CSV table of C-alpha atoms and ligand atoms in Angstrom, one decimal:
chain,number,residue,atom,x,y,z
G,288,MET,CA,0.0,0.0,0.0
G,289,HIS,CA,1.4,3.4,-1.0
G,290,ILE,CA,-0.2,6.4,0.8
G,291,GLY,CA,0.2,10.0,-0.3
G,292,ILE,CA,-0.3,12.7,2.3
G,293,LEU,CA,-0.8,16.5,1.8
G,294,THR,CA,-1.6,19.6,3.9
G,295,GLY,CA,-3.7,22.4,2.3
G,296,GLY,CA,-5.1,25.8,3.2
G,297,GLY,CA,-3.9,28.0,6.1
G,298,ASP,CA,-1.3,26.2,8.2
G,299,CYS,CA,-1.9,25.5,11.9
G,300,PRO,CA,0.0,24.1,14.8
G,301,GLY,CA,-0.4,20.3,14.9
G,302,LEU,CA,0.1,19.6,11.2
G,303,ASN,CA,3.5,18.1,11.7
G,304,ALA,CA,2.3,16.0,14.6
G,305,ALA,CA,-0.4,14.5,12.3
G,306,ILE,CA,2.2,13.8,9.6
G,307,ARG,CA,4.5,12.2,12.2
G,308,VAL,CA,1.9,9.7,13.4
G,309,VAL,CA,0.7,8.8,9.9
G,310,VAL,CA,4.2,8.0,8.8
G,311,ARG,CA,5.1,6.0,12.0
G,312,HIS,CA,1.9,4.1,12.1
G,313,ALA,CA,1.6,3.3,8.4
G,314,ILE,CA,5.2,2.1,8.2
G,315,ASP,CA,5.8,0.4,11.5
G,316,THR,CA,2.4,-1.2,12.0
G,317,TYR,CA,1.3,-1.9,8.5
G,318,GLY,CA,4.4,-1.9,6.4
G,319,TYR,CA,3.0,0.7,4.0
G,320,ARG,CA,5.0,3.3,2.0
G,321,VAL,CA,4.3,7.0,2.6
G,322,THR,CA,5.0,9.9,0.3
G,323,GLY,CA,4.5,13.6,1.1
G,324,ILE,CA,2.8,15.7,-1.5
G,325,LEU,CA,4.1,19.2,-1.3
G,326,ASN,CA,2.1,22.4,-1.2
G,327,GLY,CA,-1.4,21.0,-0.9
G,328,TRP,CA,-3.3,20.1,-4.0
G,329,ALA,CA,-0.7,22.0,-6.1
G,330,GLY,CA,1.8,19.2,-5.5
G,331,LEU,CA,-0.5,16.6,-7.1
G,332,ILE,CA,-1.0,18.8,-10.1
G,333,GLU,CA,2.7,19.7,-10.5
G,334,ASN,CA,4.2,16.4,-9.3
G,335,LEU,CA,6.0,17.7,-6.2
G,336,TYR,CA,6.8,14.9,-3.8
G,337,ARG,CA,9.0,14.0,-0.9
G,338,PRO,CA,9.4,10.4,0.3
G,339,LEU,CA,8.7,10.1,4.1
G,340,ASP,CA,10.3,7.6,6.4
G,341,VAL,CA,10.6,7.2,10.2
G,342,ASP,CA,13.7,9.4,10.2
G,343,THR,CA,12.2,12.3,8.3
G,344,VAL,CA,9.4,12.7,10.9
G,345,SER,CA,11.7,12.5,14.0
G,346,GLY,CA,11.4,15.6,16.1
G,347,LEU,CA,8.2,16.8,14.4
G,348,LEU,CA,5.8,16.6,17.3
G,349,THR,CA,6.5,20.1,18.7
G,350,LYS,CA,7.2,21.8,15.4
G,351,GLY,CA,4.7,24.4,14.1
G,352,GLY,CA,3.8,24.8,10.4
G,353,THR,CA,4.0,21.9,8.0
G,354,ILE,CA,7.1,20.2,6.6
G,355,LEU,CA,5.1,19.5,3.4
G,356,GLY,CA,4.3,23.2,2.7
G,357,THR,CA,0.8,24.3,1.9
G,358,SER,CA,-1.2,26.4,-0.6
G,359,ARG,CA,-4.7,27.5,-1.2
G,360,THR,CA,-4.8,25.9,-4.7
G,361,ASN,CA,-8.3,24.8,-5.8
G,362,PRO,CA,-8.0,22.3,-8.6
G,363,PHE,CA,-11.6,22.8,-9.5
G,364,LYS,CA,-10.6,26.4,-10.6
G,365,LEU,CA,-7.9,25.2,-12.9
G,366,LYS,CA,-8.9,23.7,-16.3
G,367,GLY,CA,-8.1,20.0,-16.4
G,368,ALA,CA,-6.5,19.9,-13.0
G,369,PRO,CA,-8.9,17.4,-11.3
G,370,GLN,CA,-8.2,14.9,-14.1
G,371,LYS,CA,-4.5,15.6,-13.9
G,372,ILE,CA,-4.6,14.8,-10.1
G,373,VAL,CA,-6.2,11.4,-11.0
G,374,ASP,CA,-3.6,10.7,-13.7
G,375,ASN,CA,-0.7,11.7,-11.4
G,376,PHE,CA,-2.2,9.6,-8.6
G,377,LYS,CA,-2.0,6.6,-10.9
G,378,LYS,CA,1.4,7.5,-12.3
G,379,GLU,CA,2.9,7.7,-8.8
G,380,LYS,CA,1.2,4.4,-8.0
G,381,PHE,CA,-0.6,5.8,-4.9
G,382,ASP,CA,-3.3,3.5,-3.4
G,383,ALA,CA,-4.7,6.1,-1.0
G,384,LEU,CA,-4.5,9.7,-0.1
G,385,ILE,CA,-4.7,11.5,3.2
G,386,ALA,CA,-5.8,15.2,2.9
G,387,ILE,CA,-5.3,17.3,6.0
G,388,GLY,CA,-7.3,20.5,5.7
G,389,GLY,CA,-10.2,22.7,6.6
G,390,GLU,CA,-13.4,23.4,4.7
G,391,ASP,CA,-11.6,24.3,1.4
G,392,THR,CA,-9.1,21.4,1.2
G,393,LEU,CA,-11.6,18.9,2.4
G,394,GLY,CA,-14.2,20.4,0.1
G,395,VAL,CA,-11.9,19.5,-2.8
G,396,ALA,CA,-11.3,16.1,-1.3
G,397,THR,CA,-15.1,15.5,-1.1
G,398,ARG,CA,-15.4,16.3,-4.8
G,399,LEU,CA,-12.4,14.2,-5.9
G,400,TYR,CA,-13.9,11.3,-4.0
G,401,ASN,CA,-17.5,11.8,-5.3
G,402,GLU,CA,-16.8,12.8,-8.8
G,403,TYR,CA,-13.5,11.0,-9.6
G,404,ASN,CA,-13.6,8.0,-7.2
G,405,LEU,CA,-10.2,9.0,-5.7
G,406,PRO,CA,-9.6,6.7,-2.6
G,407,LEU,CA,-8.9,9.3,0.1
G,408,VAL,CA,-9.6,10.2,3.7
G,409,GLY,CA,-9.6,13.5,5.4
G,410,ILE,CA,-8.1,14.9,8.7
G,411,PRO,CA,-9.7,18.1,10.0
G,412,LYS,CA,-7.5,21.0,11.0
G,413,THR,CA,-8.0,24.7,11.3
G,414,ILE,CA,-7.4,27.3,14.0
G,415,ASP,CA,-11.0,28.5,13.2
G,416,ASN,CA,-12.6,25.3,14.5
G,417,ASP,CA,-15.5,25.9,12.1
G,418,LEU,CA,-15.5,22.4,10.4
G,419,ALA,CA,-18.8,20.5,10.9
G,420,GLY,CA,-18.9,16.9,12.0
G,421,THR,CA,-16.1,17.2,14.6
G,422,ASP,CA,-16.3,18.9,18.1
G,423,TYR,CA,-12.8,20.3,17.6
G,424,THR,CA,-10.2,20.7,14.9
G,425,PHE,CA,-6.5,20.7,15.9
G,426,GLY,CA,-4.8,24.1,15.9
G,427,PHE,CA,-7.8,25.7,17.6
G,428,TYR,CA,-6.7,25.4,21.2
G,429,THR,CA,-3.2,26.6,20.3
G,430,ALA,CA,-4.7,29.8,18.7
G,431,VAL,CA,-7.0,30.2,21.7
G,432,SER,CA,-4.0,29.9,24.1
G,433,ILE,CA,-1.9,32.4,22.1
G,434,ALA,CA,-4.9,34.9,22.0
G,435,THR,CA,-5.6,34.4,25.7
G,436,GLU,CA,-2.0,35.1,26.6
G,437,ALA,CA,-2.1,38.3,24.5
G,438,ILE,CA,-5.3,39.5,26.0
G,439,ASP,CA,-4.0,38.8,29.5
G,440,ARG,CA,-1.1,41.0,28.7
G,441,LEU,CA,-3.3,43.7,27.2
G,442,HIS,CA,-5.4,43.7,30.4
G,443,SER,CA,-2.6,45.2,32.6
G,444,THR,CA,-1.8,48.0,30.2
G,445,ALA,CA,-5.4,48.8,29.5
G,446,GLU,CA,-6.0,49.0,33.3
G,447,SER,CA,-3.0,51.2,33.9
G,448,HIS,CA,-3.9,53.7,31.2
G,449,HIS,CA,-7.7,53.5,31.8
G,450,ARG,CA,-8.2,52.6,28.1
G,451,ILE,CA,-10.5,50.6,26.0
G,452,MET,CA,-8.5,47.9,24.2
G,453,LEU,CA,-9.8,46.1,21.1
G,454,VAL,CA,-8.2,42.8,20.2
G,455,GLU,CA,-8.9,41.5,16.7
G,456,VAL,CA,-8.6,37.7,16.2
G,457,MET,CA,-9.1,35.4,13.3
G,458,GLY,CA,-12.4,33.9,12.4
G,459,ARG,CA,-14.1,34.7,9.1
G,460,HIS,CA,-17.6,33.2,9.5
G,461,ALA,CA,-17.3,31.7,12.9
G,462,GLY,CA,-16.2,33.4,16.1
G,463,TRP,CA,-14.8,30.4,18.0
G,464,ILE,CA,-11.3,31.9,18.7
G,465,ALA,CA,-12.9,35.2,19.9
G,466,THR,CA,-15.4,33.5,22.1
G,467,TYR,CA,-13.0,31.0,23.7
G,468,ALA,CA,-10.1,33.4,24.1
G,469,GLY,CA,-12.5,36.1,25.3
G,470,LEU,CA,-14.1,33.8,27.9
G,471,ALA,CA,-10.7,32.5,29.1
G,472,SER,CA,-9.3,36.0,29.5
G,473,GLY,CA,-12.4,37.7,31.0
G,474,ALA,CA,-13.2,40.0,28.1
G,475,ASP,CA,-15.8,42.6,28.7
G,476,LEU,CA,-17.3,42.2,25.3
G,477,ILE,CA,-16.9,39.7,22.5
G,478,LEU,CA,-18.1,40.4,18.9
G,479,ILE,CA,-18.4,37.5,16.5
G,480,PRO,CA,-19.8,37.1,13.0
G,481,GLU,CA,-22.7,35.0,14.2
G,482,GLU,CA,-24.0,37.9,16.3
G,483,PRO,CA,-24.0,41.2,14.3
G,484,PHE,CA,-23.4,44.2,16.5
G,485,ASP,CA,-24.8,47.7,16.8
G,486,ILE,CA,-22.2,50.3,17.6
G,487,GLU,CA,-24.6,52.2,20.0
G,488,GLU,CA,-25.2,48.9,21.9
G,489,VAL,CA,-21.5,48.3,22.0
G,490,CYS,CA,-21.0,51.7,23.6
G,491,ALA,CA,-23.9,51.2,26.0
G,492,ILE,CA,-22.3,48.0,27.3
G,493,LEU,CA,-19.0,49.7,27.8
G,494,ARG,CA,-20.6,52.7,29.5
G,495,LYS,CA,-22.4,50.4,31.9
G,496,ARG,CA,-19.1,48.9,32.9
G,497,HIS,CA,-17.5,52.3,33.3
G,498,LYS,CA,-20.4,53.4,35.4
G,499,ARG,CA,-19.8,50.8,37.9
G,500,GLY,CA,-16.3,52.1,38.4
G,501,ARG,CA,-14.3,49.9,36.0
G,502,ASP,CA,-12.4,52.5,34.0
G,503,PHE,CA,-10.9,50.2,31.4
G,504,SER,CA,-12.3,47.5,29.1
G,505,ILE,CA,-11.2,44.7,26.9
G,506,VAL,CA,-13.2,44.0,23.7
G,507,VAL,CA,-12.4,40.9,21.6
G,508,VAL,CA,-13.6,41.1,18.0
G,509,ALA,CA,-13.4,38.4,15.4
G,510,GLU,CA,-12.2,39.6,12.0
G,511,GLY,CA,-15.5,38.6,10.4
G,512,ALA,CA,-17.7,40.5,12.9
G,513,VAL,CA,-20.3,42.7,11.1
G,514,PRO,CA,-22.6,45.6,12.0
G,515,LYS,CA,-26.3,44.8,12.2
G,516,ASP,CA,-27.3,47.4,9.6
G,517,THR,CA,-24.9,46.8,6.7
G,518,LYS,CA,-23.6,43.2,7.5
G,519,GLN,CA,-20.5,44.3,5.6
G,520,MET,CA,-17.2,42.6,6.6
G,521,VAL,CA,-14.1,44.8,6.7
G,522,LEU,CA,-11.7,43.8,4.0
G,523,LYS,CA,-7.9,44.3,3.9
G,524,ASP,CA,-7.8,43.4,0.3
G,525,TYR,CA,-10.5,43.0,-2.5
G,526,LYS,CA,-8.6,40.2,-4.2
G,527,VAL,CA,-10.2,36.8,-3.7
G,528,ASP,CA,-8.3,33.5,-3.5
G,529,ASP,CA,-9.0,30.3,-5.4
G,530,PHE,CA,-11.9,29.5,-3.0
G,531,GLY,CA,-13.5,32.9,-3.3
G,532,HIS,CA,-12.3,34.2,0.1
G,533,VAL,CA,-11.4,37.9,0.5
G,534,CYS,CA,-8.7,38.9,2.9
G,535,LEU,CA,-10.3,40.2,6.1
G,536,GLY,CA,-8.8,42.6,8.6
G,537,GLY,CA,-9.4,46.0,10.1
G,538,ILE,CA,-12.6,45.8,12.0
G,539,GLY,CA,-10.6,46.4,15.2
G,540,SER,CA,-9.3,49.7,14.0
G,541,ILE,CA,-12.7,50.9,12.7
G,542,LEU,CA,-14.4,50.0,16.0
G,543,ALA,CA,-11.7,51.6,18.0
G,544,GLU,CA,-12.1,54.9,16.2
G,545,GLU,CA,-15.9,54.8,16.5
G,546,ILE,CA,-15.9,53.9,20.2
G,547,GLU,CA,-13.3,56.6,21.0
G,548,LYS,CA,-15.4,59.2,19.1
G,549,ARG,CA,-18.6,58.2,20.9
G,550,MET,CA,-17.2,57.7,24.4
G,551,ASP,CA,-14.3,60.1,24.6
G,552,ILE,CA,-12.1,57.4,26.2
G,553,GLN,CA,-8.7,56.6,24.8
G,554,THR,CA,-9.1,53.5,22.8
G,555,ARG,CA,-6.4,51.3,21.2
G,556,TYR,CA,-6.5,48.2,19.0
G,557,VAL,CA,-4.3,45.2,18.3
G,558,ILE,CA,-4.6,42.8,15.4
G,559,LEU,CA,-3.1,39.5,16.4
G,560,GLY,CA,-3.1,38.1,12.8
G,561,HIS,CA,-0.9,35.2,11.9
G,562,ILE,CA,0.8,35.0,15.3
G,563,GLN,CA,-2.2,32.9,16.1
G,564,ARG,CA,-1.2,30.3,13.6
G,565,GLY,CA,2.5,30.1,14.4
G,566,GLY,CA,4.7,28.1,16.7
G,567,THR,CA,4.5,25.0,18.7
G,568,PRO,CA,1.1,23.3,19.3
G,569,VAL,CA,-0.3,23.1,22.8
G,570,PRO,CA,-0.6,19.5,24.3
G,571,PHE,CA,-4.3,19.2,23.4
G,572,ASP,CA,-3.5,19.8,19.7
G,573,ARG,CA,-0.5,17.5,19.7
G,574,ILE,CA,-2.7,14.7,21.1
G,575,LEU,CA,-5.7,15.5,18.9
G,576,ALA,CA,-3.5,15.6,15.7
G,577,SER,CA,-2.0,12.3,16.7
G,578,ARG,CA,-5.4,10.7,17.4
G,579,PHE,CA,-6.6,11.9,14.0
G,580,GLY,CA,-3.6,10.7,12.1
G,581,PHE,CA,-3.8,7.3,13.8
G,582,GLY,CA,-7.5,7.1,12.9
G,583,ALA,CA,-6.9,8.1,9.3
G,584,VAL,CA,-4.4,5.2,8.8
G,585,LYS,CA,-6.9,2.8,10.3
G,586,LEU,CA,-9.6,4.1,7.9
G,587,ILE,CA,-7.3,3.4,4.9
G,588,ALA,CA,-6.4,-0.1,6.2
G,589,GLU,CA,-10.1,-0.8,6.4
G,590,GLY,CA,-10.8,0.7,3.0
G,591,GLU,CA,-13.2,3.3,4.4
G,592,PHE,CA,-12.7,6.0,1.9
G,593,GLY,CA,-14.6,9.3,1.5
G,594,LYS,CA,-14.6,9.8,5.2
G,595,MET,CA,-13.0,12.2,7.7
G,596,VAL,CA,-11.8,11.4,11.2
G,597,ALA,CA,-13.7,13.4,13.7
G,598,LEU,CA,-13.7,14.0,17.5
G,599,GLN,CA,-17.2,13.5,18.9
G,600,GLY,CA,-17.4,13.5,22.7
G,601,ASN,CA,-14.1,11.8,23.5
G,602,LYS,CA,-14.1,9.4,20.7
G,603,ILE,CA,-12.5,9.5,17.3
G,604,VAL,CA,-15.1,8.5,14.7
G,605,PRO,CA,-15.4,8.5,10.9
G,606,VAL,CA,-17.9,10.9,9.4
G,607,GLU,CA,-18.8,11.3,5.7
G,608,LEU,CA,-16.6,14.0,4.1
G,609,LYS,CA,-19.6,15.6,2.5
G,610,GLU,CA,-21.3,15.9,5.9
G,611,ALA,CA,-18.3,17.9,7.2
G,612,THR,CA,-17.9,20.1,4.2
G,613,THR,CA,-21.4,21.2,3.3
G,614,ARG,CA,-22.0,23.5,6.2
G,615,LEU,CA,-19.9,25.5,8.7
G,616,LYS,CA,-19.9,24.9,12.4
G,617,THR,CA,-20.7,28.2,14.0
G,618,VAL,CA,-20.5,29.3,17.7
G,619,SER,CA,-23.4,27.8,19.7
G,620,LYS,CA,-25.9,30.1,21.3
G,621,GLU,CA,-25.2,28.3,24.6
G,622,ILE,CA,-21.6,29.3,24.8
G,623,TYR,CA,-22.2,32.8,23.6
G,624,GLU,CA,-24.9,33.2,26.3
G,625,LEU,CA,-22.3,32.2,28.9
G,626,ALA,CA,-19.8,34.8,27.5
G,627,LYS,CA,-22.6,37.5,27.7
G,628,VAL,CA,-22.8,37.0,31.4
G,629,PHE,CA,-19.6,39.0,31.6
G,630,PHE,CA,-20.4,41.7,29.1
G,631,GLY,CA,-20.3,45.2,30.5
W,3,LIG,O1,-6.9,29.3,8.4
W,3,LIG,C1,-8.0,30.1,8.4
W,3,LIG,C2,-7.7,31.5,8.6
W,3,LIG,O2,-6.9,31.5,9.8
W,3,LIG,C3,-8.8,32.6,8.7
W,3,LIG,O3,-9.3,32.8,10.0
W,3,LIG,C4,-8.1,33.8,8.2
W,3,LIG,O4,-9.1,34.7,7.7
W,3,LIG,C5,-7.3,33.2,7.1
W,3,LIG,O5,-6.9,32.0,7.5
W,3,LIG,C6,-6.1,34.1,6.8
W,3,LIG,O6,-5.3,33.4,5.8
W,3,LIG,P1,-4.1,33.8,5.0
W,3,LIG,O7,-3.0,33.0,5.5
W,3,LIG,O8,-4.4,33.5,3.6
W,3,LIG,O9,-3.9,35.2,5.2
């Protein structure tokens, strides 16, 4: 059995941990061969490969990023590319593929399985935690922990200067990082895409807090948060990628300006950006990535293609890829209600 493995979309901590377990388990337990496909789906179109053995994955558990490289290449946007992938798959004598990705990479995997019968399985990753079918994706808890530490640090300076501090975190359509990091760090307000905001209501919440003697505030805002009236996201760039995504960023600065104008309190903002995706994974993500990789090799051994490994409760279970990629998992009302207890 010859397995190809690729990582696609935005990188996240834990990718290397997943590659490591796939290689170790596939080779040591099953005697399979494993080849890394470089730069996501682009590698299968352009024939970019790297043989993987037990030595090449040594020391990877704690390493951020992905040794295979990644890209946001969408083969379904390139003429003839899906067929090229099928042809190269045969030419390289692959028997199965493991695609590690979020909604975009696994969306491509779903189509390659359904429309081209490519024998593949998926592993869910993304700091955004917005993939359906799984309770968590790896990368998420590391991003939450980075954001939480940053907000903790901003707390002391906000308090000393009696300022309002806005912290913009990633999350296009789902505010998981904002909600969890905000909850973990005691944010005074959390704005997420799922709950459009009204600037007057935002100021009323902050005024309420200031009225009870708290002369500083921390507001965590997801990059995809939108105002109730326009529902317009703030874009850093109008260019769209292969999957039709625009580059978000800047809601923090706009809100900071609006709040300062209305409340006459010094307001500053911080955009955490890609810091959230860098560096070593936290233990939870190392273990989740390892459990997913282990489960993915098992799916291949059992010939269970077209599936993704998922965490449900405390069990790793297979779910249909199409079930995971046809809708996004957004922040539940229940957890946002909990966060609201601390607003203002
Ligand atoms: O990986 C998903 C994500 O983190 C989004 O939250 C964010 O909008 C996007 O990636 C940024 O990606 P890029 O690396 O292309 O700037």
